Amino acid sequence: MNTSNAVDANLEHRVEKTFCRICLASCGLDVETDGKTIFRIGPDKDHPNNWKDFCSKGGSANQLIDHAKRLRQPMKRVGDKYVEATYEEAVEDIAKRLNLIRNRHGANSIATYLGNPGAHNQPGTIAQSGFMKAIKSNNAYYVGSLDTNNLQLSVEKCTVLKWRFLSPMWIMQIVSCFWG
């Protein structure tokens, strides 16, 4: 989607309700767009996940789309420089290197980490799981492995609600009784 300020007179401005995929808080967003250009990203004040304010990451997310330094294809390091590569070259090189590591050190020497904003990418999650099963490594991690396991456990153990997969940020706002 184009984020420039050029306006097409034939396109109607509207506000689309969505959510931010940068972190697991999943704050609600109001995105002002004409379907082609993003003009503004602001907080959806009625969304249940929003805290009282709005972070700068979510509000400036549209700047990533047209950034001059955005990578648009694979890059390969050659000496002290990076050169453009095709996807085929990148996949072949990475596969060769991973096979060397696995053959030399075993399958569990390879780990994956699915962080933000990739944690909201369902195809990425499925691909990570399939890849790790295919190479027989047990070392698949995601952002919650590092920073939210304690929150998930506290929600499960200390509330009447046993909704294991709900965001703790939602739970904290709707639960009125903790014990433990």
mmCIF file of C-alpha atoms in Angstrom:
data_model
loop_
_atom_site.group_PDB
_atom_site.id
_atom_site.type_symbol
_atom_site.label_atom_id
_atom_site.label_comp_id
_atom_site.label_asym_id
_atom_site.label_seq_id
_atom_site.Cartn_x
_atom_site.Cartn_y
_atom_site.Cartn_z
ATOM 1 C CA MET A 1 0.000 0.000 0.000
ATOM 2 C CA ASN A 2 1.282 3.431 -0.896
ATOM 3 C CA THR A 3 1.799 5.807 2.019
ATOM 4 C CA SER A 4 2.614 8.951 0.072
ATOM 5 C CA ASN A 5 0.517 12.053 0.533
ATOM 6 C CA ALA A 6 -0.630 12.153 -3.102
ATOM 7 C CA VAL A 7 -4.419 11.952 -3.171
ATOM 8 C CA ASP A 8 -6.469 10.343 -5.931
ATOM 9 C CA ALA A 9 -9.667 12.375 -6.198
ATOM 10 C CA ASN A 10 -11.615 9.290 -7.311
ATOM 11 C CA LEU A 11 -10.888 7.336 -4.125
ATOM 12 C CA GLU A 12 -13.022 7.824 -1.024
ATOM 13 C CA HIS A 13 -11.394 8.303 2.373
ATOM 14 C CA ARG A 14 -12.516 5.919 5.100
ATOM 15 C CA VAL A 15 -11.365 4.641 8.471
ATOM 16 C CA GLU A 16 -10.637 0.916 8.629
ATOM 17 C CA LYS A 17 -10.711 -0.834 12.017
ATOM 18 C CA THR A 18 -7.871 -3.321 12.475
ATOM 19 C CA PHE A 19 -5.203 -4.196 15.030
ATOM 20 C CA CYS A 20 -1.472 -3.644 15.357
ATOM 21 C CA ARG A 21 0.735 -6.653 14.686
ATOM 22 C CA ILE A 22 3.978 -5.207 16.020
ATOM 23 C CA CYS A 23 3.635 -6.669 19.526
ATOM 24 C CA LEU A 24 1.396 -9.162 21.282
ATOM 25 C CA ALA A 25 -0.711 -6.434 22.892
ATOM 26 C CA SER A 26 -2.586 -6.318 19.564
ATOM 27 C CA CYS A 27 -3.892 -2.787 20.138
ATOM 28 C CA GLY A 28 -6.828 -1.666 18.030
ATOM 29 C CA LEU A 29 -6.120 0.747 15.198
ATOM 30 C CA ASP A 30 -8.079 3.235 13.154
ATOM 31 C CA VAL A 31 -6.372 3.425 9.757
ATOM 32 C CA GLU A 32 -7.367 6.337 7.543
ATOM 33 C CA THR A 33 -7.079 5.175 3.952
ATOM 34 C CA ASP A 34 -8.586 5.395 0.527
ATOM 35 C CA GLY A 35 -7.798 1.739 -0.146
ATOM 36 C CA LYS A 36 -4.577 2.651 -1.897
ATOM 37 C CA THR A 37 -2.807 5.086 0.419
ATOM 38 C CA ILE A 38 -2.486 5.121 4.220
ATOM 39 C CA PHE A 39 -2.889 8.684 5.458
ATOM 40 C CA ARG A 40 -2.949 8.201 9.226
ATOM 41 C CA ILE A 41 -2.802 5.456 11.837
ATOM 42 C CA GLY A 42 -4.375 6.200 15.195
ATOM 43 C CA PRO A 43 -5.702 4.311 18.218
ATOM 44 C CA ASP A 44 -9.131 2.683 18.160
ATOM 45 C CA LYS A 45 -10.307 4.102 21.486
ATOM 46 C CA ASP A 46 -13.091 1.501 21.753
ATOM 47 C CA HIS A 47 -10.857 -1.553 21.241
ATOM 48 C CA PRO A 48 -10.598 -3.775 24.365
ATOM 49 C CA ASN A 49 -6.824 -4.300 24.034
ATOM 50 C CA ASN A 50 -5.843 -0.652 23.991
ATOM 51 C CA TRP A 51 -4.125 0.829 26.960
ATOM 52 C CA LYS A 52 -4.824 4.446 27.774
ATOM 53 C CA ASP A 53 -2.294 5.718 25.241
ATOM 54 C CA PHE A 54 -0.915 4.730 21.861
ATOM 55 C CA CYS A 55 2.692 3.738 21.177
ATOM 56 C CA SER A 56 4.840 5.369 18.521
ATOM 57 C CA LYS A 57 5.587 2.025 16.831
ATOM 58 C CA GLY A 58 1.958 1.437 15.914
ATOM 59 C CA GLY A 59 1.369 5.036 14.916
ATOM 60 C CA SER A 60 4.302 5.111 12.522
ATOM 61 C CA ALA A 61 3.987 1.587 11.084
ATOM 62 C CA ASN A 62 2.970 2.910 7.673
ATOM 63 C CA GLN A 63 6.398 4.518 7.296
ATOM 64 C CA LEU A 64 7.939 1.050 6.915
ATOM 65 C CA ILE A 65 6.105 0.378 3.674
ATOM 66 C CA ASP A 66 7.783 2.994 1.490
ATOM 67 C CA HIS A 67 11.020 3.518 3.434
ATOM 68 C CA ALA A 68 13.960 4.170 1.125
ATOM 69 C CA LYS A 69 16.136 1.570 2.912
ATOM 70 C CA ARG A 70 13.498 -1.169 2.986
ATOM 71 C CA LEU A 71 14.872 -4.492 1.766
ATOM 72 C CA ARG A 72 12.882 -5.703 -1.205
ATOM 73 C CA GLN A 73 14.910 -8.788 -2.087
ATOM 74 C CA PRO A 74 17.552 -11.017 -0.476
ATOM 75 C CA MET A 75 21.003 -9.593 0.119
ATOM 76 C CA LYS A 76 24.201 -11.642 0.343
ATOM 77 C CA ARG A 77 27.363 -10.565 2.108
ATOM 78 C CA VAL A 78 30.373 -10.684 -0.184
ATOM 79 C CA GLY A 79 33.453 -9.550 1.705
ATOM 80 C CA ASP A 80 32.467 -6.374 3.531
ATOM 81 C CA LYS A 81 29.612 -5.464 1.165
ATOM 82 C CA TYR A 82 26.079 -6.687 0.542
ATOM 83 C CA VAL A 83 24.953 -7.545 -2.969
ATOM 84 C CA GLU A 84 21.515 -8.407 -4.312
ATOM 85 C CA ALA A 85 20.687 -12.100 -4.666
ATOM 86 C CA THR A 86 17.732 -14.032 -6.019
ATOM 87 C CA TYR A 87 15.423 -15.955 -3.706
ATOM 88 C CA GLU A 88 16.651 -19.179 -5.308
ATOM 89 C CA GLU A 89 20.281 -18.294 -4.502
ATOM 90 C CA ALA A 90 19.377 -17.351 -0.935
ATOM 91 C CA VAL A 91 17.395 -20.540 -0.241
ATOM 92 C CA GLU A 92 20.099 -22.747 -1.775
ATOM 93 C CA ASP A 93 22.877 -21.073 0.241
ATOM 94 C CA ILE A 94 20.925 -21.187 3.517
ATOM 95 C CA ALA A 95 19.933 -24.841 2.978
ATOM 96 C CA LYS A 96 23.554 -25.810 2.312
ATOM 97 C CA ARG A 97 24.759 -24.048 5.471
ATOM 98 C CA LEU A 98 21.981 -25.502 7.655
ATOM 99 C CA ASN A 99 22.723 -29.013 6.379
ATOM 100 C CA LEU A 100 26.396 -28.561 7.300
ATOM 101 C CA ILE A 101 25.440 -27.432 10.813
ATOM 102 C CA ARG A 102 22.935 -30.266 11.286
ATOM 103 C CA ASN A 103 25.353 -32.923 9.987
ATOM 104 C CA ARG A 104 28.183 -31.641 12.170
ATOM 105 C CA HIS A 105 26.279 -30.862 15.406
ATOM 106 C CA GLY A 106 22.890 -32.606 15.228
ATOM 107 C CA ALA A 107 19.350 -31.414 14.550
ATOM 108 C CA ASN A 108 18.955 -29.645 17.905
ATOM 109 C CA SER A 109 21.842 -27.331 17.025
ATOM 110 C CA ILE A 110 19.316 -25.495 14.841
ATOM 111 C CA ALA A 111 16.694 -23.269 16.442
ATOM 112 C CA THR A 112 14.074 -20.883 15.147
ATOM 113 C CA TYR A 113 12.578 -17.810 16.751
ATOM 114 C CA LEU A 114 9.331 -16.245 15.600
ATOM 115 C CA GLY A 115 9.170 -12.744 17.038
ATOM 116 C CA ASN A 116 7.112 -9.663 16.525
ATOM 117 C CA PRO A 117 5.555 -8.764 14.242
ATOM 118 C CA GLY A 118 5.903 -12.248 12.775
ATOM 119 C CA ALA A 119 4.045 -13.766 15.702
ATOM 120 C CA HIS A 120 0.822 -12.560 14.051
ATOM 121 C CA ASN A 121 1.742 -14.293 10.803
ATOM 122 C CA GLN A 122 -0.189 -17.572 10.788
ATOM 123 C CA PRO A 123 1.464 -18.916 7.610
ATOM 124 C CA GLY A 124 4.851 -18.116 9.180
ATOM 125 C CA THR A 125 3.912 -20.011 12.331
ATOM 126 C CA ILE A 126 2.798 -23.017 10.276
ATOM 127 C CA ALA A 127 5.983 -22.873 8.167
ATOM 128 C CA GLN A 128 8.169 -22.669 11.292
ATOM 129 C CA SER A 129 6.451 -25.694 12.803
ATOM 130 C CA GLY A 130 6.682 -27.716 9.579
ATOM 131 C CA PHE A 131 10.328 -26.795 9.074
ATOM 132 C CA MET A 132 11.323 -27.791 12.601
ATOM 133 C CA LYS A 133 9.458 -31.105 12.327
ATOM 134 C CA ALA A 134 11.124 -31.809 8.981
ATOM 135 C CA ILE A 135 14.629 -31.300 10.370
ATOM 136 C CA LYS A 136 13.694 -32.978 13.699
ATOM 137 C CA SER A 137 14.764 -30.101 15.965
ATOM 138 C CA ASN A 138 12.942 -29.352 19.222
ATOM 139 C CA ASN A 139 14.207 -25.782 19.446
ATOM 140 C CA ALA A 140 11.365 -23.624 18.138
ATOM 141 C CA TYR A 141 10.767 -20.449 20.124
ATOM 142 C CA TYR A 142 8.524 -17.435 19.808
ATOM 143 C CA VAL A 143 8.229 -14.082 21.524
ATOM 144 C CA GLY A 144 6.077 -15.585 24.296
ATOM 145 C CA SER A 145 8.829 -18.073 25.147
ATOM 146 C CA LEU A 146 10.846 -15.131 26.398
ATOM 147 C CA ASP A 147 8.488 -12.559 27.784
ATOM 148 C CA THR A 148 4.971 -13.835 28.381
ATOM 149 C CA ASN A 149 5.165 -17.383 29.747
ATOM 150 C CA ASN A 150 4.862 -15.995 33.276
ATOM 151 C CA LEU A 151 1.739 -14.035 32.320
ATOM 152 C CA GLN A 152 0.129 -17.036 30.641
ATOM 153 C CA LEU A 153 0.863 -19.218 33.665
ATOM 154 C CA SER A 154 -0.527 -16.648 36.097
ATOM 155 C CA VAL A 155 -3.729 -16.344 34.067
ATOM 156 C CA GLU A 156 -4.128 -20.113 33.995
ATOM 157 C CA LYS A 157 -3.287 -20.715 37.668
ATOM 158 C CA CYS A 158 -4.685 -17.656 39.416
ATOM 159 C CA THR A 159 -8.006 -16.886 37.774
ATOM 160 C CA VAL A 160 -11.397 -18.468 37.601
ATOM 161 C CA LEU A 161 -11.089 -18.276 33.826
ATOM 162 C CA LYS A 162 -9.007 -21.112 32.409
ATOM 163 C CA TRP A 163 -8.626 -19.583 28.944
ATOM 164 C CA ARG A 164 -5.067 -20.612 28.246
ATOM 165 C CA PHE A 165 -4.686 -18.944 24.857
ATOM 166 C CA LEU A 166 -6.277 -15.563 25.551
ATOM 167 C CA SER A 167 -3.990 -12.596 25.854
ATOM 168 C CA PRO A 168 -3.196 -11.785 29.504
ATOM 169 C CA MET A 169 -3.825 -8.143 28.647
ATOM 170 C CA TRP A 170 -7.442 -8.979 27.851
ATOM 171 C CA ILE A 171 -7.793 -11.131 30.953
ATOM 172 C CA MET A 172 -6.422 -8.479 33.314
ATOM 173 C CA GLN A 173 -9.147 -6.094 32.163
ATOM 174 C CA ILE A 174 -12.094 -8.492 32.577
ATOM 175 C CA VAL A 175 -11.167 -10.585 35.631
ATOM 176 C CA SER A 176 -12.093 -9.258 39.045
ATOM 177 C CA CYS A 177 -10.755 -12.084 41.249
ATOM 178 C CA PHE A 178 -7.187 -13.385 41.575
ATOM 179 C CA TRP A 179 -5.915 -15.901 44.099
ATOM 180 C CA GLY A 180 -3.036 -18.277 44.373
#
